[in-house]
Coordinates of C-alpha atoms in Angstrom, one line a residue:
Chain A
M1 CA -138.7 -111.1 -94.5
I2 CA -136.8 -107.8 -95.2
W3 CA -137.6 -105.3 -91.9
N4 CA -137.0 -102.0 -93.9
E5 CA -137.3 -102.6 -97.5
P6 CA -137.1 -98.8 -98.8
Q7 CA -133.9 -98.8 -97.1
E8 CA -132.4 -101.9 -97.6
C9 CA -133.5 -102.6 -101.3
M10 CA -132.9 -99.2 -102.7
S11 CA -131.2 -98.6 -106.0
R12 CA -127.4 -97.9 -105.7
D13 CA -128.2 -94.6 -107.3
N14 CA -130.8 -93.7 -104.7
M15 CA -128.3 -95.1 -101.8
H16 CA -125.6 -93.3 -103.5
S17 CA -127.6 -89.7 -103.0
L18 CA -128.8 -90.4 -99.4
Q19 CA -125.3 -91.1 -98.4
S20 CA -124.3 -88.3 -100.0
R21 CA -126.6 -86.1 -98.4
R22 CA -126.1 -87.7 -94.9
L23 CA -122.4 -87.2 -95.0
Q24 CA -122.9 -83.4 -96.0
D25 CA -124.9 -83.2 -92.7
M26 CA -122.6 -85.5 -90.8
V27 CA -119.5 -83.6 -91.7
S28 CA -120.9 -80.2 -90.7
R29 CA -121.9 -81.6 -87.4
V30 CA -118.5 -82.8 -86.5
Y31 CA -116.9 -79.6 -87.6
H32 CA -118.8 -77.5 -85.5
N33 CA -119.4 -79.6 -82.3
V34 CA -116.4 -81.8 -82.3
A35 CA -112.9 -80.0 -81.6
F36 CA -110.9 -83.0 -82.6
Y37 CA -112.4 -82.7 -86.1
R38 CA -112.4 -79.4 -86.3
K39 CA -108.6 -79.5 -85.9
K40 CA -108.1 -82.2 -88.4
M41 CA -110.2 -80.8 -91.1
Q42 CA -108.7 -77.1 -90.7
E43 CA -105.0 -79.0 -90.5
L44 CA -106.2 -80.2 -94.0
G45 CA -107.4 -77.0 -95.3
L46 CA -111.0 -78.7 -95.2
E47 CA -114.6 -77.2 -94.7
P48 CA -118.0 -78.6 -94.0
G49 CA -118.5 -77.3 -97.6
D50 CA -115.9 -79.1 -99.5
I51 CA -117.3 -82.3 -98.7
K52 CA -120.6 -82.4 -101.1
L53 CA -121.2 -86.6 -102.6
I54 CA -119.7 -89.6 -100.9
D55 CA -116.9 -90.2 -103.4
D56 CA -115.5 -87.0 -101.4
L57 CA -114.5 -89.7 -98.1
P58 CA -111.2 -90.2 -99.3
K59 CA -110.7 -86.4 -98.3
L60 CA -111.4 -86.6 -94.7
P61 CA -109.2 -87.6 -91.8
F62 CA -109.1 -91.0 -90.4
T63 CA -109.9 -91.8 -87.0
T64 CA -108.4 -94.5 -84.9
K65 CA -108.9 -96.4 -81.8
T66 CA -105.8 -94.1 -80.4
D67 CA -107.9 -91.0 -81.1
L68 CA -110.6 -92.6 -78.7
R69 CA -108.1 -93.1 -76.0
D70 CA -106.6 -89.9 -76.3
N71 CA -110.0 -88.2 -75.9
Y72 CA -111.3 -90.6 -73.1
P73 CA -114.1 -90.7 -71.8
F74 CA -116.2 -88.1 -73.4
G75 CA -114.4 -85.9 -75.9
L76 CA -115.6 -87.0 -79.0
F77 CA -118.9 -86.5 -78.0
A78 CA -120.6 -84.4 -80.6
V79 CA -124.0 -83.4 -78.5
P80 CA -124.1 -82.2 -74.7
K81 CA -124.0 -84.6 -72.4
S82 CA -127.8 -84.3 -71.4
E83 CA -128.3 -86.0 -74.8
I84 CA -126.6 -89.2 -74.3
V85 CA -129.1 -91.5 -72.8
R86 CA -126.2 -94.4 -72.8
V87 CA -122.8 -95.0 -72.8
H88 CA -121.1 -98.6 -73.5
A89 CA -117.3 -99.6 -73.5
S90 CA -115.1 -102.1 -75.0
S91 CA -111.3 -102.6 -73.8
G92 CA -109.2 -100.6 -75.3
T93 CA -105.4 -101.0 -76.3
T94 CA -104.0 -100.1 -72.5
G95 CA -105.7 -100.2 -69.4
K96 CA -108.5 -97.5 -70.5
P97 CA -111.7 -99.2 -72.0
T98 CA -112.8 -97.1 -75.4
V99 CA -116.2 -95.3 -74.4
V100 CA -119.0 -95.0 -76.7
G101 CA -122.3 -93.1 -76.2
Y102 CA -125.6 -92.7 -77.8
T103 CA -128.4 -90.4 -78.1
R104 CA -132.3 -91.4 -77.8
R105 CA -132.3 -91.7 -81.5
D106 CA -128.8 -93.6 -81.9
V107 CA -130.4 -96.3 -79.4
D108 CA -133.6 -96.1 -81.6
M109 CA -131.2 -96.6 -84.8
F110 CA -128.9 -99.4 -83.5
S111 CA -132.3 -101.2 -82.6
E112 CA -133.4 -100.5 -86.2
V113 CA -129.8 -102.2 -87.8
V114 CA -130.3 -105.0 -85.0
A115 CA -134.0 -105.6 -86.0
R116 CA -132.8 -105.8 -89.4
S117 CA -130.0 -108.3 -89.1
L118 CA -132.5 -110.5 -87.4
C119 CA -134.9 -110.2 -90.0
S120 CA -132.3 -111.0 -92.7
A121 CA -131.3 -113.9 -90.4
G122 CA -134.5 -115.4 -90.6
A123 CA -136.2 -114.2 -87.1
S124 CA -139.5 -112.8 -86.6
R125 CA -141.8 -111.9 -84.1
H126 CA -143.0 -115.5 -83.6
D127 CA -139.4 -116.6 -82.3
I128 CA -138.4 -116.9 -78.9
I129 CA -134.7 -115.5 -79.0
Q130 CA -132.6 -116.5 -76.1
I131 CA -129.6 -113.8 -75.6
A132 CA -126.8 -115.4 -74.3
Y133 CA -124.3 -112.2 -75.2
G134 CA -123.2 -110.5 -71.8
Y135 CA -125.4 -107.4 -70.7
G136 CA -123.6 -104.6 -69.5
L137 CA -121.3 -102.3 -71.3
F138 CA -120.5 -104.5 -74.0
T139 CA -122.7 -103.7 -76.5
G140 CA -123.7 -107.4 -77.3
G141 CA -126.6 -108.3 -75.0
L142 CA -128.3 -105.2 -74.8
G143 CA -127.8 -104.4 -78.8
L144 CA -129.7 -108.0 -79.6
H145 CA -132.0 -107.4 -76.6
Y146 CA -133.5 -103.9 -78.3
G147 CA -133.6 -105.1 -81.8
S148 CA -135.2 -108.4 -81.0
E149 CA -137.8 -106.4 -78.9
K150 CA -137.9 -104.0 -81.9
I151 CA -139.2 -106.9 -84.0
G152 CA -141.7 -108.1 -81.8
A153 CA -139.8 -111.3 -80.8
T154 CA -140.2 -112.7 -76.9
V155 CA -136.9 -111.8 -75.4
V156 CA -135.2 -114.4 -73.0
P157 CA -132.4 -112.0 -71.3
I158 CA -130.6 -114.9 -69.8
S159 CA -127.0 -113.2 -70.7
G160 CA -123.8 -114.9 -71.3
G161 CA -122.5 -118.1 -68.9
N162 CA -124.5 -120.0 -66.5
T163 CA -124.7 -122.9 -69.0
A164 CA -126.8 -125.2 -67.0
K165 CA -129.3 -122.5 -66.8
Q166 CA -129.1 -122.2 -70.7
L167 CA -129.9 -125.5 -71.2
Q168 CA -132.7 -125.4 -69.1
L169 CA -134.1 -122.3 -70.8
L170 CA -134.1 -124.1 -73.9
Q171 CA -136.1 -127.0 -73.2
D172 CA -138.2 -125.4 -70.9
F173 CA -138.9 -122.5 -72.9
G174 CA -138.4 -124.0 -76.1
S175 CA -135.8 -120.9 -77.4
T176 CA -136.0 -121.2 -81.0
V177 CA -133.0 -118.6 -81.5
L178 CA -129.9 -118.4 -79.7
A179 CA -127.8 -115.5 -80.1
C180 CA -124.2 -115.5 -78.5
T181 CA -120.4 -115.9 -79.6
P182 CA -119.9 -118.7 -82.1
S183 CA -117.5 -120.6 -79.5
Y184 CA -120.0 -120.3 -76.5
A185 CA -122.3 -121.9 -78.9
L186 CA -119.8 -124.9 -79.4
Y187 CA -119.6 -124.5 -75.7
L188 CA -123.3 -125.0 -75.5
A189 CA -123.5 -128.1 -77.8
E190 CA -120.9 -130.1 -75.9
S191 CA -122.5 -129.6 -72.9
M192 CA -125.8 -130.5 -73.9
K193 CA -124.2 -133.5 -75.7
E194 CA -122.7 -134.6 -72.0
A195 CA -126.3 -133.7 -70.3
G196 CA -127.9 -136.7 -73.1
I197 CA -130.0 -133.4 -74.7
D198 CA -130.7 -134.2 -78.0
P199 CA -130.6 -130.8 -80.0
Q200 CA -133.0 -132.0 -82.7
E201 CA -135.6 -132.5 -80.2
L202 CA -135.5 -128.8 -79.3
P203 CA -137.4 -126.3 -81.0
L204 CA -134.1 -124.5 -81.6
R205 CA -133.6 -123.5 -85.0
L206 CA -131.5 -120.8 -85.5
G207 CA -128.3 -119.0 -84.2
I208 CA -127.2 -115.6 -84.6
F209 CA -123.3 -115.6 -83.5
G210 CA -120.8 -112.8 -83.8
A211 CA -118.4 -110.8 -81.5
E212 CA -115.5 -112.7 -83.0
P213 CA -114.3 -114.0 -86.0
W214 CA -114.9 -117.7 -86.9
T215 CA -114.6 -119.9 -90.1
E216 CA -116.9 -121.8 -92.4
E217 CA -115.6 -125.0 -90.5
M218 CA -116.9 -123.4 -87.2
R219 CA -120.1 -122.9 -89.1
K220 CA -120.6 -126.2 -89.9
A221 CA -119.6 -127.5 -86.9
I222 CA -122.3 -125.5 -85.0
E223 CA -125.0 -126.3 -87.4
E224 CA -124.4 -130.0 -87.3
A225 CA -123.9 -130.0 -83.5
L226 CA -126.9 -128.2 -82.4
S227 CA -128.9 -129.0 -85.6
I228 CA -129.7 -125.1 -86.6
K229 CA -128.5 -122.6 -88.8
A230 CA -126.0 -120.2 -87.9
I231 CA -125.8 -116.6 -89.2
D232 CA -122.7 -114.5 -88.8
I233 CA -123.7 -111.0 -87.4
F234 CA -121.0 -108.4 -87.3
G235 CA -120.4 -104.9 -85.5
L236 CA -117.9 -102.9 -83.1
S237 CA -119.1 -100.8 -80.6
E238 CA -117.0 -97.8 -81.8
I239 CA -119.4 -98.0 -85.3
I240 CA -122.5 -98.9 -82.6
G241 CA -122.2 -102.5 -81.8
P242 CA -123.9 -105.8 -83.6
G243 CA -125.9 -104.8 -86.3
V244 CA -123.5 -103.2 -88.6
S245 CA -123.7 -106.1 -90.9
C246 CA -125.5 -109.5 -90.8
E247 CA -125.7 -112.1 -93.2
C248 CA -129.0 -113.2 -95.1
E249 CA -130.5 -116.7 -95.0
N250 CA -127.8 -117.1 -98.2
Q251 CA -124.8 -116.9 -95.8
N252 CA -122.8 -115.6 -98.4
G253 CA -121.5 -112.0 -97.3
L254 CA -122.9 -109.8 -94.5
H255 CA -125.1 -107.0 -95.4
I256 CA -123.9 -103.9 -94.1
A257 CA -126.5 -101.5 -92.9
E258 CA -124.7 -98.9 -95.3
D259 CA -127.3 -95.9 -95.4
H260 CA -126.2 -95.7 -91.8
F261 CA -122.5 -97.0 -92.0
V262 CA -120.6 -96.2 -95.0
P263 CA -117.7 -98.8 -95.8
E264 CA -114.7 -98.4 -97.5
I265 CA -111.5 -100.3 -98.0
I266 CA -108.3 -99.3 -97.7
D267 CA -104.4 -100.2 -97.7
P268 CA -103.2 -100.4 -94.1
S269 CA -99.7 -99.2 -94.8
S270 CA -100.6 -96.7 -97.4
L271 CA -104.0 -95.9 -96.2
D272 CA -105.2 -95.2 -99.6
P273 CA -108.5 -96.1 -101.1
I274 CA -108.3 -99.6 -102.6
T275 CA -110.7 -101.2 -104.8
K276 CA -113.4 -102.3 -102.8
E277 CA -113.4 -106.1 -104.3
N278 CA -110.1 -106.7 -103.3
T279 CA -109.4 -107.3 -99.6
G280 CA -107.8 -104.4 -97.5
E281 CA -108.9 -102.7 -94.2
L282 CA -112.6 -102.1 -93.6
V283 CA -113.2 -98.3 -92.6
F284 CA -116.8 -97.1 -91.7
T285 CA -117.9 -93.2 -91.5
T286 CA -121.4 -93.5 -89.3
V287 CA -123.2 -90.9 -91.2
T288 CA -126.3 -91.0 -88.9
K289 CA -124.8 -91.2 -85.8
E290 CA -125.4 -88.0 -83.2
A291 CA -123.8 -88.9 -80.1
L292 CA -120.4 -90.0 -81.4
P293 CA -120.2 -89.6 -85.0
L294 CA -117.0 -90.9 -86.5
L295 CA -115.2 -90.2 -89.5
R296 CA -113.5 -92.9 -91.6
Y297 CA -112.9 -95.3 -88.6
R298 CA -110.2 -97.7 -88.6
T299 CA -111.9 -100.8 -87.8
R300 CA -108.4 -102.7 -88.6
D301 CA -110.2 -105.8 -89.8
L302 CA -109.3 -107.3 -93.1
T303 CA -112.2 -108.1 -95.8
S304 CA -113.7 -106.8 -99.0
L305 CA -116.5 -105.8 -100.7
N306 CA -118.8 -107.3 -102.6
Y307 CA -122.0 -104.8 -104.6
E308 CA -123.6 -107.5 -106.7
A309 CA -127.4 -107.9 -105.9
C310 CA -127.9 -110.6 -103.6
S311 CA -130.9 -113.0 -104.2
C312 CA -132.5 -112.1 -101.1
G313 CA -133.8 -108.9 -102.5
R314 CA -131.4 -106.5 -100.6
T315 CA -129.4 -104.2 -102.5
T316 CA -126.9 -103.3 -99.6
V317 CA -123.0 -103.7 -100.5
R318 CA -121.9 -107.3 -98.6
M319 CA -118.8 -107.4 -96.4
H320 CA -117.1 -111.3 -96.8
K321 CA -116.0 -112.5 -93.2
C322 CA -113.4 -111.0 -91.8
T323 CA -110.3 -112.7 -92.4
G324 CA -107.8 -110.9 -90.2
R325 CA -106.5 -108.1 -88.2
S326 CA -103.7 -105.2 -89.6
D327 CA -103.1 -104.8 -86.0
D328 CA -102.2 -107.3 -83.1
M329 CA -105.8 -107.4 -81.7
L330 CA -107.2 -110.8 -80.4
I331 CA -110.8 -111.5 -79.5
I332 CA -111.1 -114.2 -77.0
R333 CA -114.2 -115.9 -76.4
G334 CA -115.7 -112.3 -77.6
V335 CA -113.3 -109.9 -75.7
N336 CA -111.2 -108.0 -77.2
V337 CA -107.6 -108.3 -76.5
F338 CA -104.3 -106.2 -77.1
P339 CA -101.1 -107.5 -75.9
S340 CA -100.1 -104.0 -75.1
Q341 CA -102.4 -104.4 -72.2
V342 CA -100.8 -107.2 -70.8
E343 CA -97.3 -105.1 -70.9
S344 CA -98.5 -102.7 -68.9
V345 CA -99.6 -105.1 -66.3
L346 CA -96.6 -106.5 -66.0
L347 CA -94.8 -102.9 -65.9
E348 CA -97.1 -101.7 -63.2
L349 CA -96.6 -104.8 -61.2
R350 CA -92.6 -104.0 -61.2
E351 CA -91.8 -107.7 -59.8
T352 CA -91.5 -109.0 -63.5
M353 CA -89.8 -108.3 -66.6
P354 CA -92.1 -106.8 -69.6
H355 CA -91.1 -109.6 -71.6
Y356 CA -93.9 -111.7 -71.9
L357 CA -95.6 -114.3 -74.9
L358 CA -99.4 -114.7 -75.4
I359 CA -100.1 -118.3 -76.6
V360 CA -103.9 -118.3 -77.7
D361 CA -105.3 -121.8 -78.5
R362 CA -108.7 -123.4 -78.5
V363 CA -109.5 -126.3 -76.4
G364 CA -112.4 -128.2 -77.4
A365 CA -114.8 -124.8 -78.4
L366 CA -113.3 -122.8 -75.8
D367 CA -110.6 -120.1 -76.2
T368 CA -107.5 -120.3 -74.2
L369 CA -105.0 -117.5 -73.1
E370 CA -101.7 -118.5 -71.7
V371 CA -99.2 -115.6 -70.8
Q372 CA -95.6 -116.3 -70.4
V373 CA -94.1 -114.5 -68.1
E374 CA -89.9 -114.1 -67.8
V375 CA -88.5 -114.4 -64.2
D376 CA -85.8 -112.6 -63.9
D377 CA -82.9 -113.2 -61.1
Q378 CA -84.2 -110.2 -59.6
Y379 CA -87.3 -111.3 -58.8
F380 CA -86.7 -115.2 -58.8
S381 CA -87.2 -116.9 -55.5
D382 CA -85.8 -120.2 -54.2
E383 CA -89.3 -120.9 -52.2
M384 CA -92.0 -122.3 -54.5
T385 CA -94.6 -120.6 -52.1
K386 CA -93.3 -117.0 -53.0
L387 CA -93.1 -117.9 -56.9
E388 CA -96.7 -119.6 -56.7
A389 CA -97.6 -116.7 -54.8
L390 CA -96.3 -114.3 -57.6
S391 CA -98.1 -116.2 -60.2
R392 CA -101.1 -115.8 -58.7
K393 CA -100.6 -112.1 -58.3
I394 CA -100.2 -111.7 -62.1
K395 CA -102.8 -114.0 -62.7
H396 CA -105.2 -111.8 -61.2
A397 CA -103.8 -108.2 -62.2
V398 CA -103.8 -109.6 -65.9
E399 CA -107.4 -111.2 -65.6
S400 CA -108.8 -107.9 -63.9
V401 CA -107.3 -105.6 -66.8
L402 CA -108.1 -108.0 -69.5
G403 CA -111.9 -109.4 -68.4
V404 CA -110.6 -112.7 -69.7
S405 CA -109.4 -116.2 -67.1
V406 CA -106.0 -116.6 -68.4
K407 CA -103.1 -119.5 -67.5
I408 CA -99.9 -117.6 -66.3
K409 CA -96.7 -119.4 -66.9
L410 CA -93.4 -118.5 -65.4
V411 CA -90.6 -119.2 -68.3
E412 CA -86.9 -118.9 -67.9
H413 CA -84.7 -115.6 -68.3
K414 CA -83.9 -115.0 -72.2
T415 CA -86.3 -117.6 -73.5
I416 CA -88.7 -115.0 -74.8
Q417 CA -87.7 -113.5 -78.0
R418 CA -86.1 -109.8 -77.1
S419 CA -87.8 -106.7 -79.4
E420 CA -86.0 -106.1 -82.6
G421 CA -88.5 -103.7 -84.0
K422 CA -91.6 -105.8 -83.7
A423 CA -91.4 -108.2 -81.2
Q424 CA -93.5 -111.5 -81.7
R425 CA -95.7 -111.2 -78.8
I426 CA -98.3 -113.3 -79.8
I427 CA -98.7 -117.1 -81.2
D428 CA -102.4 -117.9 -82.1
K429 CA -102.5 -121.7 -82.3
R430 CA -106.3 -121.7 -83.1
K431 CA -107.4 -122.6 -86.5
L432 CA -109.5 -119.8 -88.1
Chain B
M1 CA -71.5 -122.6 -40.3
I2 CA -73.6 -120.3 -42.8
I3 CA -73.6 -122.1 -46.3
K4 CA -74.4 -120.4 -49.9
Q5 CA -77.0 -122.7 -51.7
L6 CA -77.3 -122.2 -55.3
S7 CA -81.1 -121.8 -56.6
V8 CA -81.9 -122.4 -60.1
F9 CA -85.3 -121.7 -62.1
L10 CA -85.9 -124.5 -64.7
E11 CA -88.8 -125.1 -67.0
N12 CA -90.0 -128.5 -66.7
E13 CA -88.6 -129.3 -70.1
S14 CA -86.9 -132.5 -70.9
G15 CA -83.0 -131.9 -71.2
R16 CA -82.7 -128.7 -69.2
L17 CA -81.6 -130.6 -66.0
T18 CA -78.8 -132.2 -68.7
E19 CA -78.0 -128.5 -70.1
L20 CA -77.5 -127.4 -66.4
T21 CA -75.3 -130.5 -65.3
K22 CA -73.1 -130.3 -68.5
I23 CA -72.3 -126.4 -67.7
L24 CA -71.0 -127.2 -64.2
H25 CA -69.4 -130.5 -65.3
E26 CA -67.6 -128.1 -67.9
N27 CA -66.7 -125.6 -65.4
N28 CA -65.2 -128.8 -63.0
I29 CA -68.0 -127.9 -60.4
N30 CA -69.2 -130.6 -58.3
I31 CA -72.4 -131.0 -56.5
S32 CA -72.5 -131.9 -52.8
A33 CA -76.1 -132.1 -52.2
L34 CA -79.1 -131.4 -54.3
S35 CA -83.2 -131.0 -54.1
I36 CA -85.8 -130.1 -57.1
A37 CA -89.2 -128.5 -55.8
E38 CA -91.1 -128.7 -59.0
T39 CA -94.7 -127.6 -60.5
E40 CA -96.5 -128.5 -63.6
Q41 CA -94.5 -126.0 -65.5
Y42 CA -91.3 -125.2 -63.9
G43 CA -89.1 -126.2 -61.1
I44 CA -86.5 -124.8 -58.6
M45 CA -83.2 -126.7 -58.6
R46 CA -81.5 -126.2 -55.2
M47 CA -78.3 -127.4 -54.9
I48 CA -74.5 -126.9 -53.0
V49 CA -71.6 -126.7 -55.1
D50 CA -67.9 -126.8 -54.1
K51 CA -67.0 -123.5 -56.0
P52 CA -70.3 -121.4 -56.1
D53 CA -69.2 -118.1 -57.1
Q54 CA -67.5 -119.8 -60.5
A55 CA -70.9 -122.3 -60.5
I56 CA -73.1 -118.8 -60.6
A57 CA -71.1 -117.2 -63.1
A58 CA -71.0 -119.8 -65.5
L59 CA -74.6 -120.3 -65.3
K60 CA -75.6 -116.7 -65.3
K61 CA -73.4 -116.5 -69.0
E62 CA -76.0 -119.2 -70.0
D63 CA -78.9 -117.3 -69.1
F64 CA -80.1 -119.4 -66.2
S65 CA -82.1 -117.4 -63.2
V66 CA -79.4 -118.3 -60.4
H67 CA -80.5 -117.4 -56.9
T68 CA -78.2 -117.8 -54.0
T69 CA -79.8 -118.4 -50.4
D70 CA -78.2 -118.9 -46.9
V71 CA -78.8 -122.4 -45.6
I72 CA -77.6 -124.5 -42.8
C73 CA -76.5 -128.2 -42.9
I74 CA -77.3 -129.8 -39.3
V75 CA -75.6 -133.4 -38.8
T76 CA -78.3 -135.9 -36.5
P77 CA -77.8 -139.2 -35.3
D78 CA -79.7 -141.7 -37.7
S79 CA -82.2 -142.8 -35.4
P80 CA -85.9 -141.7 -34.4
G81 CA -86.4 -138.6 -32.6
S82 CA -83.2 -136.9 -33.7
L83 CA -84.7 -134.7 -36.3
N84 CA -87.9 -134.2 -34.1
A85 CA -85.2 -132.6 -31.3
A86 CA -83.4 -130.2 -33.4
L87 CA -87.0 -128.9 -35.2
T88 CA -88.1 -128.5 -31.3
Y89 CA -85.3 -126.5 -30.6
L90 CA -85.8 -124.2 -33.8
S91 CA -89.7 -124.0 -33.3
E92 CA -89.2 -123.0 -29.9
A93 CA -86.9 -120.2 -30.7
S94 CA -89.6 -119.2 -33.0
I95 CA -87.6 -119.8 -36.2
N96 CA -89.4 -121.2 -39.2
V97 CA -88.1 -123.8 -41.8
A98 CA -88.8 -122.8 -45.4
Y99 CA -87.6 -126.3 -46.7
M100 CA -85.1 -129.0 -46.0
Y101 CA -83.5 -132.2 -47.7
G102 CA -81.1 -134.6 -46.7
Y103 CA -80.7 -138.6 -46.4
S104 CA -78.8 -140.8 -43.9
S105 CA -76.2 -143.2 -44.5
C106 CA -73.5 -144.8 -42.2
G107 CA -75.3 -143.7 -39.1
K108 CA -75.6 -140.1 -39.9
A109 CA -78.1 -137.9 -41.5
P110 CA -77.3 -134.4 -42.8
I111 CA -80.0 -132.2 -43.5
I112 CA -79.8 -129.0 -45.0
M113 CA -82.5 -126.3 -44.3
K114 CA -83.7 -122.9 -45.4
V115 CA -84.8 -121.0 -41.7
S116 CA -85.9 -117.6 -41.4
D117 CA -83.1 -116.5 -39.4
P118 CA -79.7 -118.8 -40.2
A119 CA -77.6 -116.8 -37.8
K120 CA -79.8 -117.2 -34.8
A121 CA -80.6 -121.3 -35.8
V122 CA -76.5 -121.7 -36.1
A123 CA -76.3 -119.9 -32.4
I124 CA -79.1 -121.8 -31.0
L125 CA -78.7 -125.1 -32.2
T126 CA -74.6 -124.9 -31.7
E127 CA -75.7 -124.1 -27.6
K128 CA -77.9 -127.6 -27.9
N129 CA -75.1 -129.4 -29.4
V130 CA -76.3 -129.9 -32.3
S131 CA -73.5 -130.7 -35.1
L132 CA -73.3 -128.8 -38.0
I133 CA -71.3 -128.8 -41.1
P134 CA -69.2 -125.7 -41.7
A135 CA -69.2 -124.3 -45.2
S136 CA -65.7 -125.1 -45.7
E137 CA -66.0 -128.8 -45.9
F138 CA -68.4 -128.0 -48.8
Y139 CA -66.2 -125.6 -50.6
K140 CA -63.1 -126.0 -52.5

């Protein structure tokens, strides 16, 4: 089923005019209401009237995660705070989170794009949707929740974790749709096997998975292990949250809600737009968002776009599954992790050298993060208890900033490569 | 009576100990006593050598993390109760033992100890007639 046929199936020409109209309006709003954008546009000699068509997008300045951090927490909001009905936050590149805000209409639009995603995945009002994404500052839980209610499905807002209860409710409530991270879906499948539950005997038929990159191989593994169809949903809090794009039942590219989020592909080094069919960095302009409208936001995700018509009937552009990142952000169990966060923790502790190495691996279905920290002569103690205490202290500090559990490994002095330009800070052993 | 012990941080990897002992060999340094404390990931090798300053320089040159610690070495008779007696003197003086290592041979048991207050421990043990090995016996 198509949730919003007029918007999702319009002709390319109509989409072009709609995006152009919305962009004009948006540019005028950010120019007049956000000092940051007014200054940036003035520096480029741009006035709102210079932007008439969506093809004028490349004239506009980019926005980066650093810009959000520099204007922490509410500096880029384009409406008075009384209009903000909700905030969400995700990890920033250093200690401070990236904060995003929503007006009532933004929340409605968020629900709308998630409703479209759920319908394109094959869900309907007859489904029981078990939402095992975390609820809270993370956009996953509440995003899926509002969208699921909008399509009239029965929502089971269980949130993340508590695996035994997840299994119990899958059985007792007969949830037909599961929404969570793909790695958690695999973990649930393993736990189900251990508990002797046969997934084929459960009513569960569909999974909507996102918030971390996953491969076709992982899709096959999940589909087989849970005996379901697995659909990829994409989003990032800066743009709205989940629902920026989602696969249809063809599982061949993610349809972007491009009447709200206009995509571009750029070369991450030259920042020039490149042919959309080639792989480059995905950039979004949020043409309808009120609270936090972003011009040309650099997602750092690498992908390409496909404008061919899809047999599902939707005419919206499809993006391929993201193949990587143009920065060093890691996604571990759905949580964004930047190496720089670890560095700032180590510097603050003052008991270790800021030489570290992150080793990411996938053990069974779960991502693991090992932080190797060098022990310098200065901080080295000959007493095991003191070293163990140091290790625990680092673990606690790193975990409280990253929001994921880590294993700390103390290593010998000078075993970690020293920075000569760009130091190797990450070894990702996951097969993505 | 206070002896300078070397502690070296070692990752729990095969070959690391060999590298360490090779460096000591090449610098003609003799080990008189040693003990290793280990975890799953790393270990701390503690040792008494005949030329501590030279050993530290050689190891640091090869990027080993080396730390020196003041320890004492008592010698107790190789008989039941003799260690207990020595430790009782220390605990009565509120001196804490962080770790120790030793062995017994030919009727004597030398034991190296790291204590919370080495100077005070030396004074008390001397007063109680517990034998201590002077540092000069280890050094060349």
